[in-house]
PDB file of C-alpha atoms and ligand atoms in Angstrom:
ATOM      1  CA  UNK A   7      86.664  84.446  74.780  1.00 97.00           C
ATOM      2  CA  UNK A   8      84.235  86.720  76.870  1.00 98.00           C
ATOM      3  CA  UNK A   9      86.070  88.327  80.000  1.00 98.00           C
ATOM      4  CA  UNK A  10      85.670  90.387  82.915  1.00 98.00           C
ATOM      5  CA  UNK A  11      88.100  92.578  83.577  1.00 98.00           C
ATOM      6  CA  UNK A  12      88.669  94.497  87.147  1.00 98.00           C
ATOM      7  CA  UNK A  13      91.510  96.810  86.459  1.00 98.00           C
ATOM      8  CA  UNK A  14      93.038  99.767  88.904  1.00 98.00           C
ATOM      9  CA  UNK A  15      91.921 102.988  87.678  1.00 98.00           C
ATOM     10  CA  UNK A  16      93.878 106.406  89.241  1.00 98.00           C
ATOM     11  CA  UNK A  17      93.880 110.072  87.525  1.00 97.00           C
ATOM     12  CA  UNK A  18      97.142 110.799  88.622  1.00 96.00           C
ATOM     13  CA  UNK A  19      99.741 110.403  91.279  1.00 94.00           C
ATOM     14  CA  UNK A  20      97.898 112.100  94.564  1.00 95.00           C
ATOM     15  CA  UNK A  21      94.544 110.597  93.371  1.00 96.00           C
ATOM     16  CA  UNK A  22      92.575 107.994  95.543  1.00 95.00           C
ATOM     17  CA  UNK A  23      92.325 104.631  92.943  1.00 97.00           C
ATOM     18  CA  UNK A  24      89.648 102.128  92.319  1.00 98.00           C
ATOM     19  CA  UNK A  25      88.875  99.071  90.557  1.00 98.00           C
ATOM     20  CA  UNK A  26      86.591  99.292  87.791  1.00 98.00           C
ATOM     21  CA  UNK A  27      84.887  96.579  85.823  1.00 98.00           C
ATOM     22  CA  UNK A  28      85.284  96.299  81.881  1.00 98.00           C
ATOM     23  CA  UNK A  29      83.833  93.354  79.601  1.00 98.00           C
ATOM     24  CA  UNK A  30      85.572  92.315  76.444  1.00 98.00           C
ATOM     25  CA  UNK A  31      84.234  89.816  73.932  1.00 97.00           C
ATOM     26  CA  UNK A  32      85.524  87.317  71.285  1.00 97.00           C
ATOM     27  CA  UNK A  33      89.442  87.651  72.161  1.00 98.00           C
ATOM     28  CA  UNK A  34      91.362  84.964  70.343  1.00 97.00           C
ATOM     29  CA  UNK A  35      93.362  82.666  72.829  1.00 96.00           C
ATOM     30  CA  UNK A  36      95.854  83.333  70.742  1.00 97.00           C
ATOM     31  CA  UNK A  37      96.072  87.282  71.087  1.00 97.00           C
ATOM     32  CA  UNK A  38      98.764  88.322  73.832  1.00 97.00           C
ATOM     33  CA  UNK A  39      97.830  90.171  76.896  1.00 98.00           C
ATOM     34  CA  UNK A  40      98.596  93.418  75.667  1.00 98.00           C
ATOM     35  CA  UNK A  41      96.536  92.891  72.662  1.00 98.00           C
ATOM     36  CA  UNK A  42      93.709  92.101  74.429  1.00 98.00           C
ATOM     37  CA  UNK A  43      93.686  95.519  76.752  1.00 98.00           C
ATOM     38  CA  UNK A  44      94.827  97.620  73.493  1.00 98.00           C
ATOM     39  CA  UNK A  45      91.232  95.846  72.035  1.00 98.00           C
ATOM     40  CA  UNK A  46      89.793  97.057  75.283  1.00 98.00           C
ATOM     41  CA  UNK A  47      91.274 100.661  74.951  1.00 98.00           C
ATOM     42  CA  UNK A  48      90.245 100.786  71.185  1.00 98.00           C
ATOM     43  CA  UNK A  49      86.592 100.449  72.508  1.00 98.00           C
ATOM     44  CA  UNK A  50      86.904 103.063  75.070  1.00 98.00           C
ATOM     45  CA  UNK A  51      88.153 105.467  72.770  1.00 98.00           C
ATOM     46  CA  UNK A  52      85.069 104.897  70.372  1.00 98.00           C
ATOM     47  CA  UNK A  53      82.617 104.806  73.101  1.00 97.00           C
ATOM     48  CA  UNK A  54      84.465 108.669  74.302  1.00 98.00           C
ATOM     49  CA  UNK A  55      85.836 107.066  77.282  1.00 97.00           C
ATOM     50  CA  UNK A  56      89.013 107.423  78.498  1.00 97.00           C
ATOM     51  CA  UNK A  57      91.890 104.646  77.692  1.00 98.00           C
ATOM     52  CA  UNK A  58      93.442 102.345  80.385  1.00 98.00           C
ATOM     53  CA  UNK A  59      97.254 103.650  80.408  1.00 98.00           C
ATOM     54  CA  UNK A  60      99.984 100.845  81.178  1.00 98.00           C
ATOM     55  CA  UNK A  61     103.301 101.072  80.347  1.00 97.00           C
ATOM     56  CA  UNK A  62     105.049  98.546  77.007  1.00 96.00           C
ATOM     57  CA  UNK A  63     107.647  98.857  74.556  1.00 96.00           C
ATOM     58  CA  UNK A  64     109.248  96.292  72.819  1.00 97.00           C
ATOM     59  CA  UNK A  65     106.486  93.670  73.742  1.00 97.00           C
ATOM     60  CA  UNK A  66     108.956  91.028  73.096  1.00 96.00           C
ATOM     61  CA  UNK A  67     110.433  90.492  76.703  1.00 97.00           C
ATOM     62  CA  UNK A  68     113.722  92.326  76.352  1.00 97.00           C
ATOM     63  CA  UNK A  69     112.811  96.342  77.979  1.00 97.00           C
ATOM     64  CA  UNK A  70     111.379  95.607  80.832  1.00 96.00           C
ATOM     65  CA  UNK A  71     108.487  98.723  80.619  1.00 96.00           C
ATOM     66  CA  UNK A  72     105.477  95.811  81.161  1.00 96.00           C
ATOM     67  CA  UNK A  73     104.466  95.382  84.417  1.00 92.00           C
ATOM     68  CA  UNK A  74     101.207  94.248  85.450  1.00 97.00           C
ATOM     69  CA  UNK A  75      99.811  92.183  88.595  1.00 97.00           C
ATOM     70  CA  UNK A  76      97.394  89.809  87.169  1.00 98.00           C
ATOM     71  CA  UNK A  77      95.195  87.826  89.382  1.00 98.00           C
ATOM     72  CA  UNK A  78      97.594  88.529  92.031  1.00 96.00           C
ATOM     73  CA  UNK A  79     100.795  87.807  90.283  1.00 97.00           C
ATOM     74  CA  UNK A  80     103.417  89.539  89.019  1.00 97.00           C
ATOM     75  CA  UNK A  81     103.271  89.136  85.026  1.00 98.00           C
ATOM     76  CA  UNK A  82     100.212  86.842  85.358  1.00 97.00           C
ATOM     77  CA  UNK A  83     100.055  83.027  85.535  1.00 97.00           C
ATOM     78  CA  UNK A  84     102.606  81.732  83.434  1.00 96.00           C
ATOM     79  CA  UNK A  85     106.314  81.196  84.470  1.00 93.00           C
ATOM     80  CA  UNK A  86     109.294  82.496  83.295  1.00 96.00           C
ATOM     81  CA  UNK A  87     107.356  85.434  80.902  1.00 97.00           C
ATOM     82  CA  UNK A  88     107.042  88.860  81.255  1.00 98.00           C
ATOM     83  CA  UNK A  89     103.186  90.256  80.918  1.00 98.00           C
ATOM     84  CA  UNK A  90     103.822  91.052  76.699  1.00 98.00           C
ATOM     85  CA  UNK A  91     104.621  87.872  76.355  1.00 97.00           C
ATOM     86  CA  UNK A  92     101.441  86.200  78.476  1.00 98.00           C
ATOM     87  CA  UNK A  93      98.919  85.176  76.319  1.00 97.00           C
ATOM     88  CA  UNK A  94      95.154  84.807  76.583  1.00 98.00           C
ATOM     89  CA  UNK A  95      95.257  80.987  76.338  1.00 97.00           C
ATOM     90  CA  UNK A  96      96.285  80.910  79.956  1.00 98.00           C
ATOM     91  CA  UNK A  97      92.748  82.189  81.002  1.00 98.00           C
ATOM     92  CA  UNK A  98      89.194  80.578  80.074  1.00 98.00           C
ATOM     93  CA  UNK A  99      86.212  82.312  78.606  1.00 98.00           C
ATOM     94  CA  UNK A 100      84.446  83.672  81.237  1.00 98.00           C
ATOM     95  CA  UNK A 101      87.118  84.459  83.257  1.00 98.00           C
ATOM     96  CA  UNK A 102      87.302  87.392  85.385  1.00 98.00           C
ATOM     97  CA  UNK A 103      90.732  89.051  85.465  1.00 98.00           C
ATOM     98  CA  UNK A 104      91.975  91.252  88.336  1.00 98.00           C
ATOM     99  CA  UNK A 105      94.672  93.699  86.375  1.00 98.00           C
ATOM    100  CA  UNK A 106      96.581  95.546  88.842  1.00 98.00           C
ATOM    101  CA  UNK A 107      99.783  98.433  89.380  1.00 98.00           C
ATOM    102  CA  UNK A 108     103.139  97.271  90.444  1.00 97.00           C
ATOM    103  CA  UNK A 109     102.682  98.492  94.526  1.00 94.00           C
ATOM    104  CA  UNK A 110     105.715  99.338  96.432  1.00 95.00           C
ATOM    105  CA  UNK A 111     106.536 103.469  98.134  1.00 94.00           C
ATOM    106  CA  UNK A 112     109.610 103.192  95.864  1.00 96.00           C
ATOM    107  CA  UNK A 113     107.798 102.668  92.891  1.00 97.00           C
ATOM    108  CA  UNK A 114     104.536 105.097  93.144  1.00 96.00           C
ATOM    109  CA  UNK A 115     101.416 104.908  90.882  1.00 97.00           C
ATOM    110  CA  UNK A 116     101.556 107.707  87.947  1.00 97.00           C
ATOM    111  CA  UNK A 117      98.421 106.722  86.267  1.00 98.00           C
ATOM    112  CA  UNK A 118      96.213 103.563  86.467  1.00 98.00           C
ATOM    113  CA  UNK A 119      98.613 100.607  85.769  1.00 98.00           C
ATOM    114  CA  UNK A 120     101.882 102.649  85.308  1.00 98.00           C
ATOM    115  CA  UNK A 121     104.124 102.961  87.882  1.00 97.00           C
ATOM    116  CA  UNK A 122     107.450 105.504  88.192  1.00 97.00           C
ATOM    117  CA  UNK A 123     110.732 102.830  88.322  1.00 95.00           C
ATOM    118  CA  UNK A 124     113.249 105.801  88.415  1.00 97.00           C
ATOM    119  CA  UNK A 125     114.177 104.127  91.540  1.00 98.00           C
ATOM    120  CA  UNK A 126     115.812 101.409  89.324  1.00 98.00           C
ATOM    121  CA  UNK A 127     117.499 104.322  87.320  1.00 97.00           C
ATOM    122  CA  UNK A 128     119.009 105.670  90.305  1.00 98.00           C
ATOM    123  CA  UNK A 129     120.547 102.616  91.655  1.00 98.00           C
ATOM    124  CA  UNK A 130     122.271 101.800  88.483  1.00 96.00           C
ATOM    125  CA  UNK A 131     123.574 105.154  88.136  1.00 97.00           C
ATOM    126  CA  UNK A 132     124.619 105.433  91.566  1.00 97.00           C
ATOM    127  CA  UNK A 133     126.792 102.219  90.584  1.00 95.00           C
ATOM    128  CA  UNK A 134     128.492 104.385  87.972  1.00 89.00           C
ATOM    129  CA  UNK A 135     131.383 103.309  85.244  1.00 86.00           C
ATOM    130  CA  UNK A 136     133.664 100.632  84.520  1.00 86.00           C
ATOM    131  CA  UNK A 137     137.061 101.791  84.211  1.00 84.00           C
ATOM    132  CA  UNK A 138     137.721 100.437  80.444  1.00 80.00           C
ATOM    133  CA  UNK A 139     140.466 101.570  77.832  1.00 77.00           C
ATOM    134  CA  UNK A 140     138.801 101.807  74.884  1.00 77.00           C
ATOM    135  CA  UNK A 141     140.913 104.239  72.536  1.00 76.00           C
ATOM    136  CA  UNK A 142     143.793 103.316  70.571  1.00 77.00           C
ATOM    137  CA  UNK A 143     145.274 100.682  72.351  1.00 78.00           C
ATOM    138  CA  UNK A 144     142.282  98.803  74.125  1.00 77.00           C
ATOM    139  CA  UNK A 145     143.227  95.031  74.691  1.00 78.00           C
ATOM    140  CA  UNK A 146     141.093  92.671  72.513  1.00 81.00           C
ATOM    141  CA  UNK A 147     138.198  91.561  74.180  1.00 77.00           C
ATOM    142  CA  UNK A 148     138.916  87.623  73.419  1.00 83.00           C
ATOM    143  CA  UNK A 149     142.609  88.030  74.910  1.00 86.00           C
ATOM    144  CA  UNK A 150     141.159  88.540  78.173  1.00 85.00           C
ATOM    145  CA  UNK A 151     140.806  84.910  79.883  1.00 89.00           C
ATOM    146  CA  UNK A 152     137.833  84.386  82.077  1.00 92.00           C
ATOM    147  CA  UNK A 153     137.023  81.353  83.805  1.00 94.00           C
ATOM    148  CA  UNK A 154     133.570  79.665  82.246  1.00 95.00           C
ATOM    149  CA  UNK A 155     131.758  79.353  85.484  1.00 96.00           C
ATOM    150  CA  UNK A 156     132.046  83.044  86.226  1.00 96.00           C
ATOM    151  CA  UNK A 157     131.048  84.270  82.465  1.00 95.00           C
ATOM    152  CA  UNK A 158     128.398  82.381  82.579  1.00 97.00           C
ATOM    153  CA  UNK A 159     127.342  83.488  86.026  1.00 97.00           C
ATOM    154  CA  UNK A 160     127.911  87.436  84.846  1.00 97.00           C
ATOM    155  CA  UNK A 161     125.680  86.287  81.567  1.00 96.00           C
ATOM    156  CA  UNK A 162     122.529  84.703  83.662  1.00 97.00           C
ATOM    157  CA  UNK A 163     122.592  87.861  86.203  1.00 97.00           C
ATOM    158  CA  UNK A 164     123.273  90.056  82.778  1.00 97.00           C
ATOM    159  CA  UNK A 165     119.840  88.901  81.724  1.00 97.00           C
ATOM    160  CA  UNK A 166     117.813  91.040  84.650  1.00 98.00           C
ATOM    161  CA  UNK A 167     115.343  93.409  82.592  1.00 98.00           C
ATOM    162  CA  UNK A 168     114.871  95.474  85.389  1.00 97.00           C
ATOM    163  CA  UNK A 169     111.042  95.120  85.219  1.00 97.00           C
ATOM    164  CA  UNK A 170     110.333  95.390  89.187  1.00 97.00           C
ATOM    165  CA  UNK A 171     108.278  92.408  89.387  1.00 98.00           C
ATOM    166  CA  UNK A 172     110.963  91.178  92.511  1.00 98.00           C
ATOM    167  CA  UNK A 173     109.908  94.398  94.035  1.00 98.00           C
ATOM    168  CA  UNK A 174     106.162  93.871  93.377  1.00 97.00           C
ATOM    169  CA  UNK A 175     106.000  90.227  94.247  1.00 97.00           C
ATOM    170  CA  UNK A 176     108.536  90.597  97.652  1.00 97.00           C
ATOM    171  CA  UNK A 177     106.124  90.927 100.755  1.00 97.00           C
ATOM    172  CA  UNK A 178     109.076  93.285 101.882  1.00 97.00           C
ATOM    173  CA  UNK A 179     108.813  94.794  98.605  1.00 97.00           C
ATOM    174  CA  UNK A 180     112.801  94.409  98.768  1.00 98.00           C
ATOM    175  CA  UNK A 181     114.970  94.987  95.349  1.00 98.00           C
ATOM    176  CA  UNK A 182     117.553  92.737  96.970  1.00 98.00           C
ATOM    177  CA  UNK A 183     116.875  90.777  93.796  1.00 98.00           C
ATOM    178  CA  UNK A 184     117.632  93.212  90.793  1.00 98.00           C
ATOM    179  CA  UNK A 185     120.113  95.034  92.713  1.00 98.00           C
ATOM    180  CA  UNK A 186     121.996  91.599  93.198  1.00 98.00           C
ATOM    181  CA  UNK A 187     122.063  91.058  89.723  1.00 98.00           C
ATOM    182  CA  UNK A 188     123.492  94.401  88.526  1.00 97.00           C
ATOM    183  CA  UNK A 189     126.249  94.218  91.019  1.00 97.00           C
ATOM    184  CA  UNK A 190     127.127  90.525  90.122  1.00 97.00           C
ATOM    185  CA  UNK A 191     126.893  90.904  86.467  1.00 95.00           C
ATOM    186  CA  UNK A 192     130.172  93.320  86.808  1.00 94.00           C
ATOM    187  CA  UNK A 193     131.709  91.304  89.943  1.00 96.00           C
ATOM    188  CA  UNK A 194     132.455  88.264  88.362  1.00 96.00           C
ATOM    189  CA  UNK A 195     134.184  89.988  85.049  1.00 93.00           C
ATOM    190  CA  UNK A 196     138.007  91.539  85.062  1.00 91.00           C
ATOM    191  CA  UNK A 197     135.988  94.754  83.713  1.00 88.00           C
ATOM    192  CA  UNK A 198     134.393  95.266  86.628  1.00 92.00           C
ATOM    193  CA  UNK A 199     136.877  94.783  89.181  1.00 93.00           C
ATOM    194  CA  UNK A 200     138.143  98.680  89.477  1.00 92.00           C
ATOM    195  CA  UNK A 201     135.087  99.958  90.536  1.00 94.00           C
ATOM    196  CA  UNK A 202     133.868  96.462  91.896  1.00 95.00           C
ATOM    197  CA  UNK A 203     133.691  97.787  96.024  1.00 96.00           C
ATOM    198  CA  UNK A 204     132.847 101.162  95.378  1.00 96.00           C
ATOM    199  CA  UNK A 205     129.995  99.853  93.262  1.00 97.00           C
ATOM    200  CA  UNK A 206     127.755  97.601  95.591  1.00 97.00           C
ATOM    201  CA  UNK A 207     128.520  99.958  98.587  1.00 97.00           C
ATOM    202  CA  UNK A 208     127.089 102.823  96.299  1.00 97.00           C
ATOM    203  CA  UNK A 209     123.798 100.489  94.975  1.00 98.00           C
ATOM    204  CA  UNK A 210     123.314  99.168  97.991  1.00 97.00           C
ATOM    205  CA  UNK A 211     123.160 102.927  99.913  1.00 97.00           C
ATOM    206  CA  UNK A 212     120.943 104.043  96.921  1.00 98.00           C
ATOM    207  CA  UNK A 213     118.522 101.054  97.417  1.00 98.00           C
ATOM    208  CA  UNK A 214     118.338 101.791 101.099  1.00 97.00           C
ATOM    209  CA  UNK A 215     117.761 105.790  99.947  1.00 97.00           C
ATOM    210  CA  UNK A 216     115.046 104.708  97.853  1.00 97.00           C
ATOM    211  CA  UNK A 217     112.763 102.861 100.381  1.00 96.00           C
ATOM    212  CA  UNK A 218     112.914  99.353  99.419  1.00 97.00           C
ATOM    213  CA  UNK A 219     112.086  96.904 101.906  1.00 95.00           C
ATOM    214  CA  UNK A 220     114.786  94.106 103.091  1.00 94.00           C
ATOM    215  CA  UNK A 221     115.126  90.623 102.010  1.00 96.00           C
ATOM    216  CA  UNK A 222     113.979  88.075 104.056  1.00 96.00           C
ATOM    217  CA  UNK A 223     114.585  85.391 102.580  1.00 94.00           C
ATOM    218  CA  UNK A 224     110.997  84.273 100.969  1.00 96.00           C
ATOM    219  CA  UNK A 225     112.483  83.546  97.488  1.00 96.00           C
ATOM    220  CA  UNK A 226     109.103  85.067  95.804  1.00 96.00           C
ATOM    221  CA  UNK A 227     111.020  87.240  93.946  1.00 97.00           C
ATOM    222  CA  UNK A 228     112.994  84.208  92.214  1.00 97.00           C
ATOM    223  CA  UNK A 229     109.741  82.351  91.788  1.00 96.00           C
ATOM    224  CA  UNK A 230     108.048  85.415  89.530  1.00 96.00           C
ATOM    225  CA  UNK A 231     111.220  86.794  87.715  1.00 98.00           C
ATOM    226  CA  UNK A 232     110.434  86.288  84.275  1.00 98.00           C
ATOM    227  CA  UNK A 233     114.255  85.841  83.763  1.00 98.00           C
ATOM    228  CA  UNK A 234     114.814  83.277  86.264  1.00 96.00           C
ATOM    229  CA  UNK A 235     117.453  85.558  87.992  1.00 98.00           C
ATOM    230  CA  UNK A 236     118.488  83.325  91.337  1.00 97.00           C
ATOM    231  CA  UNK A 237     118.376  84.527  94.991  1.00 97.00           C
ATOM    232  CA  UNK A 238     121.828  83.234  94.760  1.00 97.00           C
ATOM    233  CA  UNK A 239     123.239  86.474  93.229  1.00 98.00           C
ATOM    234  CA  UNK A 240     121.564  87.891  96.814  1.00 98.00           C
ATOM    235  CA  UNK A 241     123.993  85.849  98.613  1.00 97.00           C
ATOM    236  CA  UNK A 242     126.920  87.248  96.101  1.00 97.00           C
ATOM    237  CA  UNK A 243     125.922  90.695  97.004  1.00 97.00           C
ATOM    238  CA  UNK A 244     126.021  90.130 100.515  1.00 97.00           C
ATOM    239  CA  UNK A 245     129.373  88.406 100.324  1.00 97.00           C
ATOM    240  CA  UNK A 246     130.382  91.562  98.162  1.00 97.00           C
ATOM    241  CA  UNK A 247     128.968  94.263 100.129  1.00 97.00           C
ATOM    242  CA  UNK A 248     130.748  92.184 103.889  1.00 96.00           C
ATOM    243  CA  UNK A 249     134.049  92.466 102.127  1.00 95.00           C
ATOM    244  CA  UNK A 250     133.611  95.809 100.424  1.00 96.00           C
ATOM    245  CA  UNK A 251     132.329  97.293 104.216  1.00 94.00           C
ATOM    246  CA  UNK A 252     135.567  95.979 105.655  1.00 92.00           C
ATOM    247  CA  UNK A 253     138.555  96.326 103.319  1.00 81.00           C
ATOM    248  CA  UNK A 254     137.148 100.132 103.994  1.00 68.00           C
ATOM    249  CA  UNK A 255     137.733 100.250 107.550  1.00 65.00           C
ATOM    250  CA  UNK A 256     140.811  98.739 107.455  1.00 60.00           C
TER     251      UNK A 256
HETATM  252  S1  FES B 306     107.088  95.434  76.679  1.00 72.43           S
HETATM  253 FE1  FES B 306     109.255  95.083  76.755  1.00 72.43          FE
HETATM  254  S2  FES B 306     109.422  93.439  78.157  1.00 72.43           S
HETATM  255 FE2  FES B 306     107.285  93.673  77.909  1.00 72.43          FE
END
């Protein structure tokens, strides 16, 4: 496959960003997104040019580091993938490709496509511990009953990778949909249920700190998570946040 490529070039942070225009040739259909712009960088390096930086680790789906708006979407075109795991048979030869930065204020530009998620970090750290005995005496895991529908509601939220592509895709660019998920992953477990008010109240400040945008609603962010994470877990956190806000004042 030929290609065109238009992808967001910026020195640094402060630095005013542009799209610039790259041509590839014979990529296989079967090489993986990431291939394909670490073919690109490979010929920038030989020509003396300077490589396109974007951000990858485990290229398998499981880290969450990949995040790239392609052709206006967060990941690319496919559903239910994360941007290592798009591959080029999703685009035709002769295609011109529009490779972009996550954008949100909470999530600034470091250097062309890589983005600063130490928002994410925050949040989670701001929800803090679970209050677990795990020394001597800890209880056995399997003696402590929990009701299917709720372990299986903690294991689908459990699967957020934190990639940010709720925040990049949400018009409000709102983290309503990750921070959901890492409150409701602990919610619906015995483990969590210590901490469990003091927790969302914490994230949910912390989100608000960061300068995320609200959640109205549009369910974009459900549409482009390439875990499949439900707005419903948005409606959990509300119910969790409501009854955290007001056992307080009592
Ligand atoms: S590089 Fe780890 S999820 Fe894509």
């Amino acid at each position: 496959m030929d290609l065109l490529l238009k992808v967001w070039r910026q020195k640094d942070k402060k630095a005013k960003g542009k799209m610039e225009d790259y041509k590839v040739s014979g990529i296989s259909e079967d090489s993986s997104f990431l291939e394909m712009l670490d073919i690109l960088n490979n010929n920038l390096i030989l020509e003396g040019k300077e490589p396109i930086s974007f951000d990858h680790d485990c290229r398998e789906g499981i880290c969450g580091m990949c995040s790239l708006y392609i052709n206006g979407r967060a990941h690319g075109p496919d559903r239910g993938v994360t941007t290592c795991q798009l591959h080029m048979r999703m685009f035709n030869d002769g295609d011109t490709i529009y490779i972009e930065p996550w954008r949100s204020k909470a999530m600034p530009v470091i250097k062309d496509l890589v983005v600063d998620r130490s928002s994410f970090d925050r949040i989670q750290h701001a929800g803090g511990f679970i209050s677990v005995n795990t020394s001597g005496n800890s209880q056995d895991a399997n003696a402590i009953p929990i009701e299917k529908n709720d372990a299986d509601k903690a294991f689908d939220a459990a699967a957020c990778i934190g990639c940010g592509a709720c925040v990049a895709t949400c018009k409000n660019a709102s983290a309503m949909l990750f921070v959901s998920a890492k409150v409701s992953q602990y919610a619906y477990l015995p483990q969590g249920q210590v901490e469990r008010k003091e927790r969302v109240k914490n994230m949910v400040a912390q989100m608000d700190k960061e300068g995320f945008g609200n959640c109205t609603n549009t369910g974009a962010c459900e549409i482009e998570c390439p875990k499949g994470i439900s707005i419903e877990y948005i409606a959990k956190m509300n119910k969790e946040y409501l009854s955290a806000s007001i056992s307080s004042e009592e």
